[in-house]
Tab-separated table of C-alpha atoms and ligand atoms in Angstrom:
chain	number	residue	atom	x	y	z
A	427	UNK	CA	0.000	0.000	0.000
A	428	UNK	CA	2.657	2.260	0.975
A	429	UNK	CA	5.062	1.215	-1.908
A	430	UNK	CA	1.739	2.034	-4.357
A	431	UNK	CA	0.993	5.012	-2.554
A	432	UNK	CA	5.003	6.178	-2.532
A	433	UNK	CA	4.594	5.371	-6.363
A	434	UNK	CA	1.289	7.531	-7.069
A	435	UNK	CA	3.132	10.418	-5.711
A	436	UNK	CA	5.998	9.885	-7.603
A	437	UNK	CA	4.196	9.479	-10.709
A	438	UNK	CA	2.010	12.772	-10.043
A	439	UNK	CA	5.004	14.883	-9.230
A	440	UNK	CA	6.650	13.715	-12.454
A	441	UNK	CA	3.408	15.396	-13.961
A	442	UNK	CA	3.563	18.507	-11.794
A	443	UNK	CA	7.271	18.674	-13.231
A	444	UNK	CA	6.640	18.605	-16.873
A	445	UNK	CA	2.923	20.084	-17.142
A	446	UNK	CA	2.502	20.710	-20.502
A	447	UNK	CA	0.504	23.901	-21.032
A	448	UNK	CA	2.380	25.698	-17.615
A	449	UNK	CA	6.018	25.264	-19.502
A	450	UNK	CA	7.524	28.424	-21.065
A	451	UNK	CA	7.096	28.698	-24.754
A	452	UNK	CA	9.849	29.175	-26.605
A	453	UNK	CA	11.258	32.723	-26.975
A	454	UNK	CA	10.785	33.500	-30.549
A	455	UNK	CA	11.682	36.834	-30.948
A	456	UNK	CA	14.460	36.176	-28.978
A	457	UNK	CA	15.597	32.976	-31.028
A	458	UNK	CA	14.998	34.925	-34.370
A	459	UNK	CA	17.259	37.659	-33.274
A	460	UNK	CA	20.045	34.880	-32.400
A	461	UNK	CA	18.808	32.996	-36.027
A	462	UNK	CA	19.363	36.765	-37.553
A	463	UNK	CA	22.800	37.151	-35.901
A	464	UNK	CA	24.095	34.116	-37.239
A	465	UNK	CA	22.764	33.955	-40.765
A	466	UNK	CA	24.457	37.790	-41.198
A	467	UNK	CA	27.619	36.256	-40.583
A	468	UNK	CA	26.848	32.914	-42.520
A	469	UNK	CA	25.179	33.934	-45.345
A	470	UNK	CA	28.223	35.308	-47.667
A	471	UNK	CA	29.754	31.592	-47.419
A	472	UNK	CA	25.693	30.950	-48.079
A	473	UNK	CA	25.481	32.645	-51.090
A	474	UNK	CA	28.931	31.421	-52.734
A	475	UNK	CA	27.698	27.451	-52.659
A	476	UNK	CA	24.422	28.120	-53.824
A	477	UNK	CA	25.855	30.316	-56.643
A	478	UNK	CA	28.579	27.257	-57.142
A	479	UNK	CA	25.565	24.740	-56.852
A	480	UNK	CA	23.107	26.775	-59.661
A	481	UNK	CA	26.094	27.078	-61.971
A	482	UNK	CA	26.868	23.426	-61.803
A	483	UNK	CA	23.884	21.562	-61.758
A	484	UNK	CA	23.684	17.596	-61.867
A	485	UNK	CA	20.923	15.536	-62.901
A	486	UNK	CA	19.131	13.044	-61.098
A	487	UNK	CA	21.362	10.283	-59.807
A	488	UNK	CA	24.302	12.086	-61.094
A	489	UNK	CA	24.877	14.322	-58.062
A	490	UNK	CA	28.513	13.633	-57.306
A	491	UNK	CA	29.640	16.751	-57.447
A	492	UNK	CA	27.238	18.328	-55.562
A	493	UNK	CA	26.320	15.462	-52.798
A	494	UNK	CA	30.631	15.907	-52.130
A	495	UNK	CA	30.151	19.790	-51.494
A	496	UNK	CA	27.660	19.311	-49.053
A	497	UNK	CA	29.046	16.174	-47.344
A	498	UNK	CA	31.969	18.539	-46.760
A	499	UNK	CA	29.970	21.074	-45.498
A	500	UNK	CA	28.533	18.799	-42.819
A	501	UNK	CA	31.817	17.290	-41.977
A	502	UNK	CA	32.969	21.078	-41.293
A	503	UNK	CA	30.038	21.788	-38.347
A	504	UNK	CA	31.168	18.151	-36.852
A	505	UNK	CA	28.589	15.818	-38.497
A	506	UNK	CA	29.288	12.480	-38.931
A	507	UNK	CA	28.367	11.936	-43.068
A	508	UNK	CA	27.676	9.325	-44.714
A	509	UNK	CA	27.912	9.083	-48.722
A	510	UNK	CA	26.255	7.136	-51.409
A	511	UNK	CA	23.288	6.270	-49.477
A	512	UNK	CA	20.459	5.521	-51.973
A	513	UNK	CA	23.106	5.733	-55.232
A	514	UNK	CA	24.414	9.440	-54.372
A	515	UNK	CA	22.255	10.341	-51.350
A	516	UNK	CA	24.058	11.771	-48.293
A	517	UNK	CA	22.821	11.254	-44.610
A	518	UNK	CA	24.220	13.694	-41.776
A	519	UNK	CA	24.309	13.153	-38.040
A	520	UNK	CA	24.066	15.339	-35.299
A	521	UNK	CA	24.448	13.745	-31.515
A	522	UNK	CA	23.606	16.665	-28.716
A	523	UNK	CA	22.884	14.260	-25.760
A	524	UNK	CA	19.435	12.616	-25.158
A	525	UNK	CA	16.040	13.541	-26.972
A	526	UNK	CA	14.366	13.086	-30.671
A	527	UNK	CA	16.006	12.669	-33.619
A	528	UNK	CA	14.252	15.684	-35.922
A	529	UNK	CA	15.332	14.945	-40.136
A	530	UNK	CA	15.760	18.024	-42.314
A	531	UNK	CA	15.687	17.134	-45.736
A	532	UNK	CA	17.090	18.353	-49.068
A	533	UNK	CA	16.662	17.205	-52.939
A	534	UNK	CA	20.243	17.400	-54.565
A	535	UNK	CA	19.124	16.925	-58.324
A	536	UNK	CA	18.380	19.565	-61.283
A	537	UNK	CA	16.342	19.577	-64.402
A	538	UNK	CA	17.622	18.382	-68.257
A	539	UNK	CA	16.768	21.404	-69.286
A	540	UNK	CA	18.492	24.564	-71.112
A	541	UNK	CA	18.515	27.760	-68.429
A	542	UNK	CA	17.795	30.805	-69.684
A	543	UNK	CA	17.940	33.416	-67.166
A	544	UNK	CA	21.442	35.421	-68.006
A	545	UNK	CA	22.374	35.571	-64.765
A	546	UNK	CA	25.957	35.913	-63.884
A	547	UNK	CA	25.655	32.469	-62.563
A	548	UNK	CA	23.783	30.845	-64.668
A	549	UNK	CA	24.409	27.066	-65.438
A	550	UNK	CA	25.687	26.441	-69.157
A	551	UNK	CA	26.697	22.849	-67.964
A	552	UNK	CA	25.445	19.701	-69.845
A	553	UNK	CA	25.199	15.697	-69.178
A	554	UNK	CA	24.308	13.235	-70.480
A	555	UNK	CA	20.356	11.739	-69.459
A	556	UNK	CA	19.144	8.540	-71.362
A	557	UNK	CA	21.816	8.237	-73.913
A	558	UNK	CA	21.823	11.622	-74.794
A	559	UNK	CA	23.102	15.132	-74.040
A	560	UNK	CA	21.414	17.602	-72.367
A	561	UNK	CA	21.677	21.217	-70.965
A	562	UNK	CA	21.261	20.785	-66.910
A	563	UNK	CA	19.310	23.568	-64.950
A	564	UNK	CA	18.256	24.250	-60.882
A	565	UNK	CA	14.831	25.118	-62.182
A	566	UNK	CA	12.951	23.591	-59.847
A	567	UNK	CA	15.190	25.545	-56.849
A	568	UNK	CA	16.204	22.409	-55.366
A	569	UNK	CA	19.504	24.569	-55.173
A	570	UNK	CA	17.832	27.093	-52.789
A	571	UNK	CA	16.971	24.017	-50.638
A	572	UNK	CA	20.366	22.869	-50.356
A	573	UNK	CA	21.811	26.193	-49.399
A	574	UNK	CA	19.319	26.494	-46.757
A	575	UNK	CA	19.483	23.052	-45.351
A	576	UNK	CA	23.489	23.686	-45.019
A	577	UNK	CA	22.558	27.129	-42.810
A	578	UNK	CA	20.018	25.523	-41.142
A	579	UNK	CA	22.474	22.850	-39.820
A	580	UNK	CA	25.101	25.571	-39.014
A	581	UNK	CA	22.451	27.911	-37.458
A	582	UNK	CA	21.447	24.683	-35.369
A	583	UNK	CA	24.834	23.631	-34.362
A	584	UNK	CA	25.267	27.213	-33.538
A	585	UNK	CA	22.394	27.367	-31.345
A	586	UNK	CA	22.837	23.584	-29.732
A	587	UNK	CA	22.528	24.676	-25.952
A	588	UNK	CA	18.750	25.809	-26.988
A	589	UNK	CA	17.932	21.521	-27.471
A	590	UNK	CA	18.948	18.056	-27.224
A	591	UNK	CA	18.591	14.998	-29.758
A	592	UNK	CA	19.569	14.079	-32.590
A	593	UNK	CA	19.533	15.837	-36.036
A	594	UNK	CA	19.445	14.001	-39.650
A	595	UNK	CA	19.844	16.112	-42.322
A	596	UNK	CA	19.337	14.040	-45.276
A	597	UNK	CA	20.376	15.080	-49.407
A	598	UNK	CA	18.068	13.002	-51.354
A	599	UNK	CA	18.778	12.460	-55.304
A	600	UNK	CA	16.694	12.270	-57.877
A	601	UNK	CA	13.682	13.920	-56.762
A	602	UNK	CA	12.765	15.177	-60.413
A	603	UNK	CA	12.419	11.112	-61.009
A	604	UNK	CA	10.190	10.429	-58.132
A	605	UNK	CA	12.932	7.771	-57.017
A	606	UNK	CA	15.673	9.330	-54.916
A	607	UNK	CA	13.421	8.986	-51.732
A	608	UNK	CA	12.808	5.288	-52.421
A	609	UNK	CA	16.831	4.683	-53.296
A	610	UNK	CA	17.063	5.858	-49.697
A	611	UNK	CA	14.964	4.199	-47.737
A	612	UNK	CA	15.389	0.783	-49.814
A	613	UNK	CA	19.725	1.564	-49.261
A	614	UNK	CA	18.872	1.219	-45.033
A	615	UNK	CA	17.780	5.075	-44.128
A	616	UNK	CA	15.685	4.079	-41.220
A	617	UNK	CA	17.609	1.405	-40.649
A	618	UNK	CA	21.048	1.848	-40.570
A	619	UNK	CA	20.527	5.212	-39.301
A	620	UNK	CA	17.436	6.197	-36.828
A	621	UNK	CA	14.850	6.749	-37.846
A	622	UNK	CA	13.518	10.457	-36.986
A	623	UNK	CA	10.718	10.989	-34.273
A	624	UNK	CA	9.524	14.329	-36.950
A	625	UNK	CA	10.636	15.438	-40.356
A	626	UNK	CA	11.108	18.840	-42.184
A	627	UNK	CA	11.259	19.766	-45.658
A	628	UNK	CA	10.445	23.300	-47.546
A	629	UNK	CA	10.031	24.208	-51.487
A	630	UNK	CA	10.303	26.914	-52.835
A	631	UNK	CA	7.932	28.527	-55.741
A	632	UNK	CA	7.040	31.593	-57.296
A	633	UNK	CA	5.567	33.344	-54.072
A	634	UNK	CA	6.782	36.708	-52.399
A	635	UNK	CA	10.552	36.410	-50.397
A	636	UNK	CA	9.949	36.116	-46.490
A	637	UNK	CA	6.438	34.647	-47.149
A	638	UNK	CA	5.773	30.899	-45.822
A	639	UNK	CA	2.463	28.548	-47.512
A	640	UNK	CA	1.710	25.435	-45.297
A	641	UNK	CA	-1.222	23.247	-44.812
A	642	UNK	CA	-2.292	20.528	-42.495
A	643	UNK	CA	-3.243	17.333	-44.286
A	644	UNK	CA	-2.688	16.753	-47.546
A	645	UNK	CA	0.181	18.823	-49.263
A	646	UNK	CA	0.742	17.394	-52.532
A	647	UNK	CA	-1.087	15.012	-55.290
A	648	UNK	CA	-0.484	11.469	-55.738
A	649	UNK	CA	0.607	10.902	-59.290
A	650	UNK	CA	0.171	7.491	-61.988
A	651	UNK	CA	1.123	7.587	-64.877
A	652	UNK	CA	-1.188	6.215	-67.780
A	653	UNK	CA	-0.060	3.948	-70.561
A	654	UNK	CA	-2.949	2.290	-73.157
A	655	UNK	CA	-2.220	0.519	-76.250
A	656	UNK	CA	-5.254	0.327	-78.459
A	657	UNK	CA	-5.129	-2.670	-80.401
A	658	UNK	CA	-6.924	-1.948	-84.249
A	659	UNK	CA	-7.059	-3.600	-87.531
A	660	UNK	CA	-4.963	-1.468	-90.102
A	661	UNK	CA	-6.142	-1.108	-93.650
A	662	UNK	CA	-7.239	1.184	-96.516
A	663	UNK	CA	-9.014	4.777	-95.091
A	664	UNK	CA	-11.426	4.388	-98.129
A	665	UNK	CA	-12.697	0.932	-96.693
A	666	UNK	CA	-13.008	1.208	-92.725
A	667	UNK	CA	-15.615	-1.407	-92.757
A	668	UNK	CA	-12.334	-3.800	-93.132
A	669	UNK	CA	-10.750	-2.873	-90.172
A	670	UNK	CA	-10.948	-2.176	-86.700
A	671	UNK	CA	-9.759	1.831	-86.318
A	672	UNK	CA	-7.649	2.431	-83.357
A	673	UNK	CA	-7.763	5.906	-83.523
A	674	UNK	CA	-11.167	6.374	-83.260
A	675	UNK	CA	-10.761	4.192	-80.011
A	676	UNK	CA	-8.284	6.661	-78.529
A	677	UNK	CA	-10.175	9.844	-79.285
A	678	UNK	CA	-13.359	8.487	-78.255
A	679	UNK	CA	-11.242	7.006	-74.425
A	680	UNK	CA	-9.918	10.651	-74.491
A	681	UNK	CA	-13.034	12.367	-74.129
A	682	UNK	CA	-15.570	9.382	-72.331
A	683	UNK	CA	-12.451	9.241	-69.406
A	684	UNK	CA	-13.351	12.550	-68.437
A	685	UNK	CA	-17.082	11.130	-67.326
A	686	UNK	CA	-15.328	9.337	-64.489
A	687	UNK	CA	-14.525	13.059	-63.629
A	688	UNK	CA	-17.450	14.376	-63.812
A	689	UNK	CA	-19.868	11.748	-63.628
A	690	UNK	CA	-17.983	9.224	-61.143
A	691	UNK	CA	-15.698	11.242	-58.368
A	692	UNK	CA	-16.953	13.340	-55.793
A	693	UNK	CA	-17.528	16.800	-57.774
A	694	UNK	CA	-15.675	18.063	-54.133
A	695	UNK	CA	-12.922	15.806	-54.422
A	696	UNK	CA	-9.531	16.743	-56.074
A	697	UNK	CA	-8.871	14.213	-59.708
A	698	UNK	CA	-7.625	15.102	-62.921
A	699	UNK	CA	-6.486	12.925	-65.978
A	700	UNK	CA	-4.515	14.291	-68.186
A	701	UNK	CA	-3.827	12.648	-71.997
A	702	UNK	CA	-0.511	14.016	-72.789
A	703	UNK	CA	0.716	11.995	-75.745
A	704	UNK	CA	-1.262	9.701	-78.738
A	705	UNK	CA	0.835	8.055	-81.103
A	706	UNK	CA	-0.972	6.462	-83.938
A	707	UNK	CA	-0.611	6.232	-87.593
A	708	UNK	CA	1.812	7.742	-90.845
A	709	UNK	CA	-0.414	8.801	-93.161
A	710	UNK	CA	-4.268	10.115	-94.030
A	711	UNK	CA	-4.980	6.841	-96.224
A	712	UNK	CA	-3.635	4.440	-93.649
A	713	UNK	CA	-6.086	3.119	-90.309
A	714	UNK	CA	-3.475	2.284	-88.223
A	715	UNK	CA	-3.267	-0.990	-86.230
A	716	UNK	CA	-2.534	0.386	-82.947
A	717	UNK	CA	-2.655	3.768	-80.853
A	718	UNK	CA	-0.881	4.167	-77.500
A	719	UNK	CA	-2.272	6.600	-75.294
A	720	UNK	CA	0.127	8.347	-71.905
A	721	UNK	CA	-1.333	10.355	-69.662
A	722	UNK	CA	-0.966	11.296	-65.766
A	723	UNK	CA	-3.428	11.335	-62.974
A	724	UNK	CA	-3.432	12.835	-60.621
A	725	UNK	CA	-5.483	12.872	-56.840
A	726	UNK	CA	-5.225	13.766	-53.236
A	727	UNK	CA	-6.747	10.498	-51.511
A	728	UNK	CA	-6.443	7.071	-51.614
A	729	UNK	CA	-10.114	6.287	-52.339
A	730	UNK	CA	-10.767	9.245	-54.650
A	731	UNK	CA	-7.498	7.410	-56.470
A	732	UNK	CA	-8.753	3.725	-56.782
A	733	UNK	CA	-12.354	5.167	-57.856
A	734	UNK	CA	-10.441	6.554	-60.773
A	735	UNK	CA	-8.384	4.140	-61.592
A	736	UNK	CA	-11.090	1.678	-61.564
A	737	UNK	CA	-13.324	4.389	-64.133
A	738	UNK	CA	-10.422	4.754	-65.668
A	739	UNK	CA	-9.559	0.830	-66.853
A	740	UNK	CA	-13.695	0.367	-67.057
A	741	UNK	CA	-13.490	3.331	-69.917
A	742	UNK	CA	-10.840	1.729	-71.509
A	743	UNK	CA	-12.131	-1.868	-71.938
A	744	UNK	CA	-15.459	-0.752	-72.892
A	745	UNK	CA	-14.222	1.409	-75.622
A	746	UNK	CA	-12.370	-1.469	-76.994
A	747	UNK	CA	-15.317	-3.934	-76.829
A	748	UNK	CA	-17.346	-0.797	-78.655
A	749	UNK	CA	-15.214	-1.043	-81.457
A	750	UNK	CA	-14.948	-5.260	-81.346
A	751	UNK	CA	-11.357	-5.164	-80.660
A	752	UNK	CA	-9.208	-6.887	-78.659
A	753	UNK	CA	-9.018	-5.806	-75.186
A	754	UNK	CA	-6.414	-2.716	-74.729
A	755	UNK	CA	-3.046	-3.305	-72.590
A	756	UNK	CA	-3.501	-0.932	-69.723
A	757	UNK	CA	-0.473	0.003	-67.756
A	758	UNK	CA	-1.053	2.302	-64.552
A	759	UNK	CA	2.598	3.558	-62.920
A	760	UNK	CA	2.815	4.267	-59.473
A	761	UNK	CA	4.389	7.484	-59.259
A	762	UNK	CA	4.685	9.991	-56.274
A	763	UNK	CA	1.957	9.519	-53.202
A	764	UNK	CA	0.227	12.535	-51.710
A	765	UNK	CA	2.227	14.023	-48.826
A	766	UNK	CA	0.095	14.440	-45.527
A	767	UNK	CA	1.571	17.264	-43.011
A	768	UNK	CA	0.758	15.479	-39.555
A	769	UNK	CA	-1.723	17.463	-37.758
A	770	UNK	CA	0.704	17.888	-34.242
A	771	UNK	CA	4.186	18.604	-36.183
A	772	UNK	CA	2.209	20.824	-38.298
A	773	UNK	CA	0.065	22.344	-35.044
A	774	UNK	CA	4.012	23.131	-33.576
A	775	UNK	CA	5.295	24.382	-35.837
A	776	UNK	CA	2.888	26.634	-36.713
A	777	UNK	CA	2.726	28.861	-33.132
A	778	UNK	CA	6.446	29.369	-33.307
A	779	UNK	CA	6.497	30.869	-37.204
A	780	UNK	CA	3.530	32.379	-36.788
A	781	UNK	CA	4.969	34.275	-34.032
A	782	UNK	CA	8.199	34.839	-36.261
A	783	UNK	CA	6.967	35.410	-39.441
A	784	UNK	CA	3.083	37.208	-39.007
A	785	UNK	CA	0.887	37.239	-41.583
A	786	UNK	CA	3.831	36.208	-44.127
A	787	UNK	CA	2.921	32.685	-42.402
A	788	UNK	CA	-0.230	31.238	-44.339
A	789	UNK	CA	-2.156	28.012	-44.645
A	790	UNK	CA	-2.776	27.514	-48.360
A	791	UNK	CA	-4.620	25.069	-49.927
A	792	UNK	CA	-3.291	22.068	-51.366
A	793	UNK	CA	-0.533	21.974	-54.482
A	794	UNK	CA	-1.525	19.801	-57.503
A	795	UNK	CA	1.875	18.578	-58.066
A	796	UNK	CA	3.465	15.675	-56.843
A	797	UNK	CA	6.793	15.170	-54.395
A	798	UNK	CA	7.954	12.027	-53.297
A	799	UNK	CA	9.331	12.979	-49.644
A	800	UNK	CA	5.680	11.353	-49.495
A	801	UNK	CA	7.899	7.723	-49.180
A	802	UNK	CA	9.247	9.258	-45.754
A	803	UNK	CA	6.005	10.171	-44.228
A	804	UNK	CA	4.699	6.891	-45.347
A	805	UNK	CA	7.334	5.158	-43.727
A	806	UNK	CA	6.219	6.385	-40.786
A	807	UNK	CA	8.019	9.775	-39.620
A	808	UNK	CA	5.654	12.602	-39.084
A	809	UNK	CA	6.269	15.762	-41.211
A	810	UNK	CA	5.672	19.484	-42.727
A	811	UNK	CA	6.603	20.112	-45.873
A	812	UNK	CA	5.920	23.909	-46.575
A	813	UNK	CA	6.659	26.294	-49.530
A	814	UNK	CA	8.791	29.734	-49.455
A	815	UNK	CA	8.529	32.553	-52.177
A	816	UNK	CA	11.219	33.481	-54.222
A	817	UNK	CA	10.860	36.726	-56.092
A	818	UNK	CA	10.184	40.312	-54.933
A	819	UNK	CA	6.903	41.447	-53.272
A	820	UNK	CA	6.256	43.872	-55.700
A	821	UNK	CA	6.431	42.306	-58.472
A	822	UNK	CA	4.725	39.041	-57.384
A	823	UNK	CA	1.819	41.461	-56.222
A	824	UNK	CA	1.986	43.429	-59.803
A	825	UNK	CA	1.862	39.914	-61.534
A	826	UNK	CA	-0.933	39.030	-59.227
A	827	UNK	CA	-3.333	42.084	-60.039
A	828	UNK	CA	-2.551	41.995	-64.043
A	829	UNK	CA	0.186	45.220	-63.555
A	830	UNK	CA	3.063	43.365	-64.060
A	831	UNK	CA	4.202	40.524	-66.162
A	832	UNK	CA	3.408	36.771	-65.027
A	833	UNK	CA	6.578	35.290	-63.476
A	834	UNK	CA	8.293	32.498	-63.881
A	835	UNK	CA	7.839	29.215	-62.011
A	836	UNK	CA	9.461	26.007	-61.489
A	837	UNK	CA	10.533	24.183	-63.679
A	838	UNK	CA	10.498	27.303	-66.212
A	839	UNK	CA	14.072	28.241	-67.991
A	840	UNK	CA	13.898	31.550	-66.636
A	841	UNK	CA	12.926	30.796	-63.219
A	842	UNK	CA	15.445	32.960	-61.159
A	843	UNK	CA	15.214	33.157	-57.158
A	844	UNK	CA	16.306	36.503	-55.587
A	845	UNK	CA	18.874	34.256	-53.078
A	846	UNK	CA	19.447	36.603	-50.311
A	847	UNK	CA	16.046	36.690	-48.958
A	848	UNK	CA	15.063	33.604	-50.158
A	849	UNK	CA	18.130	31.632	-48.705
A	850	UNK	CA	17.559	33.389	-45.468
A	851	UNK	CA	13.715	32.569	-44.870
A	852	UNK	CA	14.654	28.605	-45.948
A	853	UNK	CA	17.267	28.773	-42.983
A	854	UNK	CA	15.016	30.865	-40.655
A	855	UNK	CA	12.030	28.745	-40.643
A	856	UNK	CA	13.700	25.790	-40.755
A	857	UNK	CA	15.717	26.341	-38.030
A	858	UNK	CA	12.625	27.583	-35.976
A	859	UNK	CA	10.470	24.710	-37.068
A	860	UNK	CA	13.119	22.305	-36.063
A	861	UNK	CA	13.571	24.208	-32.480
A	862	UNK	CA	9.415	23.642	-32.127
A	863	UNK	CA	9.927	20.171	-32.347
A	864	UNK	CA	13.004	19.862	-29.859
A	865	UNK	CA	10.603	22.013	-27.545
A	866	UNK	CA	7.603	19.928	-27.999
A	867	UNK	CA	9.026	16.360	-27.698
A	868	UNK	CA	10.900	17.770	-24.565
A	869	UNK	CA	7.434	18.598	-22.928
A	870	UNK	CA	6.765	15.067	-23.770
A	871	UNK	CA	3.678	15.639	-25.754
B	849	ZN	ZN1	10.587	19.946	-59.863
B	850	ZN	ZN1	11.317	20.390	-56.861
């Protein structure tokens, strides 16, 4: 009785001594003025990698170069690195005594693409991608991540009395390929390293500098791609009644597909398929014996996803029996999954940059593209993964109200972040997201 009683106390004054709502927030103006202090003295040595990184891009699980510049980054603030996880992904380890292990990560890998910005450093580097050579370009700003995920650690390591655990900053290739996340994980992430208690990642996009877009819940589409092969009967234009015409299969599956839209999904629920590519026929006077058909698809949940995919083979098959052809090889790829922001990471998070950042801090809805740091979350560590703006205020409002010109976004030849500002709201919410989730595990929510 005694022993129990002796071990109710003890139990409620471990409660009295970590109550969660009675323990002091964290001091966010006074940790931004620290995160300020630092990044003035960090960010010329900031500014010279990223420059190096944009004018030497590498394609996706080509990143040599660039996963070596920031393994020896890491090595420099005392992290112990490993290379060539996942091909040419890099995994960075932070011990500062016991508590969570929070990831941060980056995408290393650029776009085979020509850049056409004229900026003094401007990439005029080319590879070689499936056989053949291409121009390589940071379009997508993966290079703006990787410059910020290097301050972030140094701001971090800089600021290590302020928490304890564990940090794994991850560089992740391939991105652009929706299989640099999967090299990872399938190369031991989780298992020869921990595996993180909360994960971080940021994009960037054609938003306002110093503005943040986040969401709770679903972040990012889940994306298939499509592949049909229409199976005809070729022959003479002038005689149809001889064959079996595979075109008219496709364009008819083109336009009844868009039923299970309309007709089939949830009018409120997020779908689209897309028909990018038909390749059928030579010539006016020939029906073709076969058209093949690629398209993407694209959806925000699971059930909204088989529903189409289901329509989508259903359409398919009954166009082909329409016409009294053979059934149509259907091929659906798995691409990226949907990323979903956990509600508490999220929920932390949130307070501390709201209180840093004001109204630049904003929950937006859901992006239509697809990003496979989903394969992290779905292996089971909680995450944000929010967007940062890139380009002046004033001309992202001009382009906004129909004053200015429309500017460029990802993935564009002329997309062209304004790195100062940019660089320095990566590191600063970063850093301050990563310091909510120190703060929160620590009050053992
Ligand atoms: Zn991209
Ligand atoms: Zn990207």
């Amino acid at each position: 009785m005694t022993r129990y009683l002796a071990a109710l106390l003890a139990s409620l004054a471990l409660c009295a001594t970590l109550p969660q709502s009675a323990r002091a927030e964290l001091d966010v103006p006074a940790l931004k003025a620290k995160i300020e202090t630092s990044l003035e003295s960090d960010y010329p040595k900031l500014d010279a990698l990223y420059k190096d990184i944009h004018a030497h891009p590498e394609i996706a699980f080509q990143e040599e170069k660039t996963a070596a510049k920031l393994a020896a980054e890491m090595r420099a603030l005392g992290f112990e690195v490993t290379e060539h996880v996942g091909k040419t992904g890099v995994v960075a380890i932070y011990n500062n005594g016991d508590g969570p292990t929070i990831m941060v990560r980056t995408e290393l890998d650029a776009l085979p693409m020509e850049e056409k910005t004229g900026l003094p450093y401007a990439s005029h580097d080319k590879a070689i991608w499936h056989g053949r050579e291409t121009f390589v370009d940071h379009s997508c700003g993966h290079d703006i991540h990787m410059a910020s995920w290097v301050g972030t650690a140094k701001t971090l390591v800089g600021l290590k009395d302020e928490w304890h655990g564990t940090l794994m900053f991850i560089a992740q290739p391939a991105e652009e390929e929706v299989a640099g996340a999967k090299a990872m994980l399938a190369d031991g992430l989780f298992t020869r390293f921990p595996k993180p208690d909360v994960g971080f990642a940021l994009h960037d996009g054609p938003g306002a500098y110093g503005t943040i877009a986040y969401r709770v819940g679903v972040g990012s589409s889940n994306a298939d791609g499509l592949f049909i092969k229409f199976h005809g009967r070729g022959g003479h234009g002038a005689m149809p009644q001889a064959t079996i015409d595979p075109v008219m299969m496709a364009a008819r599956f083109v336009v009844d597909v868009q039923s299970v839209i309309s007709r089939e999904k949830d009018p409120t629920e997020f779908g689209v398929i897309s028909v990018g590519a038909i390749h059928s026929g030579t010539a006016g006077n020939i029906i073709p014996d076969e058209a093949i058909l690629v398209g993407t698809i694209r959806t925000f949940k699971p059930e909204v996803r088989a529903k189409m995919l289901a329509g989508i083979e259903r359409t398919a098959k009954a166009v082909a029996a329409m016409a009294d052809a053979p059934a149509p090889d259907i091929r659906i790829e798995e691409g990226a999954k949907a990323v979903i922001n956990d509600p508490a990471v999220v929920g932390t998070a949130e307070k501390v940059l709201k209180a840093a950042f004001g109204d630049k801090m904003r929950a937006t809805p859901p992006g239509t593209p697809s990003e496979d740091y989903s394969e992290f979350v779905n292996a089971g560590v909680p995450s944000m993964f929010f967007n940062i703006g890139v380009y002046e205020p004033e001309r992202v409002a001009a382009a906004r109200n129909g004053t200015g010109p429309q500017l460029p976004g990802n993935h564009s030849p002329l997309f062209a972040p304004v790195p100062k500002p940019t660089i320095e709201t990566g590191v600063e919410a970063m850093t301050l997201a990563v310091l909510s989730a120190f703060d929160q595990r620590a009050q053992g929510h």
